[in-house]
Short mmCIF file of C-alpha atoms in Angstrom, two decimals:
data_model
loop_
_atom_site.label_atom_id
_atom_site.label_comp_id
_atom_site.label_asym_id
_atom_site.label_seq_id
_atom_site.Cartn_x
_atom_site.Cartn_y
_atom_site.Cartn_z
CA MET A 148 13.36 -4.15 0.73
CA ARG A 149 11.39 -3.77 -2.41
CA GLN A 150 8.18 -3.62 -2.21
CA ILE A 151 5.82 -2.84 -5.02
CA VAL A 152 1.63 -1.25 -4.53
CA LEU A 153 0.02 -2.77 -7.65
CA ASP A 154 -2.85 -3.43 -8.90
CA THR A 155 -5.20 -3.45 -12.41
CA GLU A 156 -8.35 -2.63 -14.08
CA THR A 157 -10.03 -5.62 -16.24
CA THR A 158 -12.73 -5.87 -18.83
CA GLY A 159 -14.34 -8.20 -16.61
CA LEU A 160 -14.31 -10.71 -13.76
CA ASP A 161 -13.27 -12.76 -15.27
CA PRO A 162 -10.31 -14.46 -17.34
CA ARG A 163 -11.75 -17.73 -17.50
CA GLN A 164 -13.67 -15.90 -19.55
CA GLY A 165 -11.72 -14.77 -22.13
CA HIS A 166 -11.71 -10.58 -19.55
CA ARG A 167 -8.03 -9.23 -19.79
CA ILE A 168 -5.95 -6.66 -17.43
CA ILE A 169 -7.03 -2.64 -19.38
CA GLU A 170 -4.78 -0.96 -16.85
CA ILE A 171 -1.73 -1.72 -14.68
CA GLY A 172 -0.45 0.77 -12.11
CA CYS A 173 2.29 -0.13 -9.85
CA VAL A 174 4.30 2.19 -7.05
CA GLU A 175 7.70 1.22 -5.66
CA LEU A 176 8.23 1.35 -1.76
CA LEU A 177 11.96 1.56 -0.92
CA HIS A 178 12.78 0.50 2.92
CA ARG A 179 9.31 1.82 3.42
CA ARG A 180 9.84 5.16 1.10
CA LYS A 181 7.43 5.96 -1.87
CA THR A 182 9.73 6.30 -4.54
CA GLU A 183 9.86 7.80 -7.63
CA GLN A 184 10.08 4.32 -9.35
CA GLN A 185 6.79 3.36 -11.56
CA PHE A 186 5.36 1.12 -13.87
CA HIS A 187 1.91 1.99 -15.45
CA GLN A 188 0.66 1.20 -17.95
CA TYR A 189 -2.78 0.98 -20.52
CA ILE A 190 -3.57 -1.90 -22.92
CA ASN A 191 -5.32 -3.02 -25.41
CA PRO A 192 -7.32 -6.14 -24.27
CA GLU A 193 -8.66 -7.30 -28.24
CA ARG A 194 -11.42 -8.11 -26.54
CA GLU A 195 -14.91 -6.26 -25.90
CA ILE A 196 -15.33 -4.28 -22.31
CA ASP A 197 -18.17 -4.92 -20.04
CA ALA A 198 -20.79 -2.62 -19.57
CA GLY A 199 -20.60 -3.08 -15.93
CA ALA A 200 -16.47 -2.77 -16.09
CA PHE A 201 -16.96 -0.29 -17.87
CA GLU A 202 -19.10 1.77 -15.00
CA VAL A 203 -16.31 0.83 -12.74
CA HIS A 204 -13.29 2.56 -14.29
CA GLY A 205 -14.67 4.59 -17.28
CA ILE A 206 -12.20 3.26 -19.81
CA SER A 207 -13.59 2.51 -23.09
CA ASN A 208 -12.21 0.37 -26.19
CA GLU A 209 -12.09 3.33 -27.74
CA ASP A 210 -9.35 4.96 -25.31
CA LEU A 211 -7.31 1.94 -25.78
CA ALA A 212 -7.32 1.36 -29.76
CA ASP A 213 -3.45 2.73 -29.77
CA LYS A 214 -2.06 1.05 -26.80
CA PRO A 215 0.39 -1.32 -26.74
CA GLN A 216 -0.68 -5.17 -26.11
CA PHE A 217 -0.02 -7.10 -23.29
CA GLY A 218 2.43 -9.31 -24.96
CA ASP A 219 4.43 -6.05 -25.64
CA LEU A 220 5.48 -4.83 -22.49
CA ALA A 221 5.62 -8.23 -20.77
CA GLN A 222 9.32 -8.17 -19.96
CA ASP A 223 9.23 -4.33 -18.63
CA PHE A 224 6.72 -5.66 -16.57
CA ILE A 225 8.32 -8.79 -15.25
CA ASN A 226 11.64 -7.11 -15.28
CA PHE A 227 9.75 -4.02 -12.18
CA ILE A 228 8.16 -6.17 -10.16
CA ARG A 229 10.89 -8.80 -11.19
CA GLY A 230 12.60 -9.80 -6.14
CA SER A 231 10.06 -7.42 -4.61
CA LYS A 232 7.64 -8.63 -2.78
CA LEU A 233 3.57 -7.70 -4.44
CA ILE A 234 1.53 -5.37 -1.77
CA ILE A 235 -2.74 -6.03 -4.11
CA HIS A 236 -5.45 -5.33 -2.50
CA ASN A 237 -7.59 -8.85 -3.34
CA ALA A 238 -5.19 -9.95 -4.61
CA PRO A 239 -6.30 -12.66 -6.14
CA PHE A 240 -7.71 -11.40 -7.99
CA ASP A 241 -5.32 -9.09 -10.21
CA VAL A 242 -2.58 -12.33 -10.06
CA GLY A 243 -5.48 -14.27 -11.29
CA PHE A 244 -6.00 -12.60 -14.32
CA ILE A 245 -1.81 -11.06 -14.40
CA ASP A 246 -1.05 -14.96 -14.87
CA ALA A 247 -3.84 -15.91 -17.13
CA GLU A 248 -1.91 -12.69 -19.43
CA LEU A 249 1.49 -14.79 -19.29
CA ALA A 250 -0.03 -17.72 -19.64
CA LEU A 251 -1.67 -16.70 -22.89
CA LEU A 252 2.42 -15.95 -24.16
CA GLY A 253 3.24 -19.51 -23.62
CA PRO A 254 3.96 -21.21 -19.97
CA GLU A 255 7.94 -20.08 -20.67
CA TRP A 256 7.10 -17.15 -18.61
CA GLY A 257 5.60 -18.79 -15.59
CA LYS A 258 3.64 -17.16 -12.49
CA VAL A 259 4.01 -14.17 -10.69
CA THR A 260 4.40 -15.96 -7.58
CA ASP A 261 7.84 -17.28 -9.60
CA TYR A 262 9.16 -14.08 -9.57
CA CYS A 263 7.69 -12.17 -6.45
CA GLU A 264 6.02 -12.79 -3.70
CA VAL A 265 3.00 -11.56 -2.63
CA ILE A 266 0.72 -10.24 -0.26
CA ASP A 267 -2.82 -9.60 0.41
CA THR A 268 -4.56 -6.48 2.27
CA LEU A 269 -8.09 -7.97 2.01
CA ALA A 270 -6.93 -10.89 3.92
CA MET A 271 -4.49 -8.19 6.12
CA ALA A 272 -7.37 -6.35 6.38
CA ARG A 273 -9.59 -8.74 7.78
CA GLU A 274 -7.54 -10.36 9.95
CA GLN A 275 -7.25 -6.97 11.40
CA HIS A 276 -10.29 -5.62 12.00
CA PRO A 277 -12.49 -9.37 11.93
CA GLY A 278 -16.20 -8.19 11.25
CA LYS A 279 -16.02 -5.14 9.45
CA ARG A 280 -15.68 -4.23 6.17
CA ASN A 281 -12.86 -4.33 3.95
CA SER A 282 -12.95 -2.09 0.84
CA LEU A 283 -10.04 -0.13 -0.11
CA ASP A 284 -12.82 3.36 0.74
CA GLU A 285 -13.60 2.03 4.22
CA LEU A 286 -9.87 1.66 5.09
CA CYS A 287 -9.45 4.67 4.00
CA LYS A 288 -12.43 6.02 5.59
CA ARG A 289 -11.14 4.07 8.73
CA TYR A 290 -6.97 5.49 8.77
CA GLU A 291 -8.16 8.10 7.44
CA ILE A 292 -6.68 8.73 3.62
CA ASP A 293 -8.94 11.55 1.76
CA ASN A 294 -8.95 8.94 -1.15
CA SER A 295 -11.54 12.35 -2.28
CA GLN A 296 -9.96 12.17 -6.08
CA ARG A 297 -11.44 8.19 -6.52
CA GLN A 298 -14.50 9.48 -7.60
CA LEU A 299 -13.67 5.65 -10.74
CA HIS A 300 -10.91 3.08 -10.45
CA GLY A 301 -7.84 3.86 -11.37
CA ALA A 302 -4.75 1.09 -11.33
CA LEU A 303 -2.20 3.73 -10.45
CA LEU A 304 -4.69 5.93 -7.79
CA ASP A 305 -5.77 3.07 -6.63
CA ALA A 306 -1.83 1.60 -6.06
CA GLU A 307 -0.66 5.20 -5.21
CA ILE A 308 -4.26 4.99 -2.47
CA LEU A 309 -3.03 1.52 -1.26
CA LEU A 310 0.32 2.89 -1.11
CA ASP A 311 -0.78 4.90 1.62
CA VAL A 312 -3.03 2.38 4.04
CA TYR A 313 -0.97 -0.54 3.59
CA LEU A 314 1.42 1.41 5.61
CA ALA A 315 -0.98 2.47 7.86
CA MET A 316 -1.61 -1.37 8.81
CA THR A 317 1.48 -1.95 9.22
CA SER A 318 2.51 1.22 10.96
CA GLY A 319 2.88 -1.23 14.44
CA GLN A 320 4.23 1.33 16.81
CA GLU A 321 7.43 1.76 14.42
CA ALA A 322 6.25 5.33 13.68
CA LEU A 323 6.87 6.86 17.80
CA LEU A 324 10.66 5.31 17.58
CA LEU A 325 12.55 8.73 18.86
CA GLU A 326 15.64 8.58 17.62
CA THR A 327 18.87 8.21 18.81
CA ARG A 328 21.33 9.29 17.30
CA PRO A 329 23.34 11.53 18.63
CA SER A 330 23.56 15.30 15.66
CA ARG A 331 26.09 16.23 13.44
CA GLN A 332 26.81 19.15 15.44
CA GLN A 333 27.07 16.47 19.13
CA GLY A 334 29.07 14.18 17.43
CA ASN A 335 29.79 11.38 20.41
CA SER A 336 30.92 14.33 23.51
CA LYS A 337 28.90 13.56 26.00
CA THR A 338 27.66 16.48 28.92
CA SER A 339 28.22 16.13 32.99
CA LEU A 340 26.43 17.41 35.44
CA PRO A 341 28.37 18.54 38.64
CA GLN A 342 28.52 15.22 41.65
CA GLY A 343 24.98 15.73 43.72
CA THR A 344 23.72 17.91 41.07
CA ARG A 345 20.09 16.94 39.54
CA PRO A 346 19.54 18.51 35.95
CA ILE A 347 16.87 21.23 35.13
CA LEU A 348 14.06 18.93 33.98
CA HIS A 349 10.80 21.67 32.62
CA ARG A 350 7.75 21.25 32.22
CA ILE A 351 6.13 21.77 28.67
CA GLN A 352 1.80 22.41 28.85
CA VAL A 353 0.76 19.99 26.04
CA PRO A 354 -1.95 21.98 24.37
CA ALA A 355 -5.74 19.44 24.00
CA SER A 356 -6.35 18.89 20.44
CA GLU A 357 -2.04 17.26 20.65
CA ARG A 358 -3.33 15.11 23.86
CA GLU A 359 -7.04 14.71 20.93
CA ALA A 360 -4.90 13.40 18.36
CA HIS A 361 -2.29 11.41 20.86
CA GLU A 362 -5.17 9.37 21.76
CA ARG A 363 -6.07 9.05 18.51
CA ARG A 364 -2.87 7.64 17.22
CA LEU A 365 -2.81 5.39 20.61
CA ASP A 366 -5.75 3.81 19.44
CA THR A 367 -4.86 3.36 15.80
CA ILE A 368 -2.29 1.31 17.33
CA SER A 369 -3.90 -0.07 19.57
CA GLU A 370 -6.15 -1.47 16.71
CA THR A 371 -3.13 -2.87 15.01
CA ASN A 372 -1.37 -4.63 17.54
CA GLY A 373 -4.55 -6.23 18.69
CA GLY A 374 -5.56 -4.11 21.83
CA LEU A 375 -1.68 -3.93 23.20
CA CYS A 376 0.11 -0.75 23.81
CA LEU A 377 3.63 0.44 25.12
CA TRP A 378 2.52 3.89 25.67
CA ARG A 379 -0.61 3.45 27.82
CA SER A 380 -1.53 2.48 31.32
CA ASP A 381 -2.69 -0.38 31.54
CA TYR A 382 -0.22 -2.33 28.70
CA GLN A 383 2.08 -5.34 30.70
CA ASP A 384 4.40 -7.19 28.86
#
């Protein structure tokens, strides 16, 4: 399963008013593990950046003067995301801008959804945490993810942060599944006990700090799964 976590920075808020993409950042997940593959590019938007947008990302027109235009990198970008599941926070915003850029290149380029499926983590967060604030910063606080480097928005940095948030949001109970395959040293051999004997079980005293961390983890699982947690004594199938 190949997933691409994506974010963009733009000259403004609305592509219908002629605003353009100035940065794309993508990070690859393969079978829920981050790989070293990424796509990151600054883009010359061929127009001025709004003052409000500059305050958010700190990227100026001077920074982009020598950067390629979207059409110069469009094929490489499409090749990178093709066939994947795109993970985006507030997907309509980013997808709307990318579709607008593709439209400027010609109808033969189609739309993002012609190349891959789109997953909106903002919609997921609103479903999992109704009535709460679900910005990327708020989700970092909720899932205890370090975003201290996010003084300004940046497409690649935000994609990397969103990757951690997405894995936390979708971890469910799978992160606590126990490994059942025998080790290489064990092979397939079985250890048998003489008939009528019972194995000796040793009780281990768990430190209070570890018990507290375990309970916090169960709280997260319970919240993610609608109040249900297999490892809680009040769980009912």
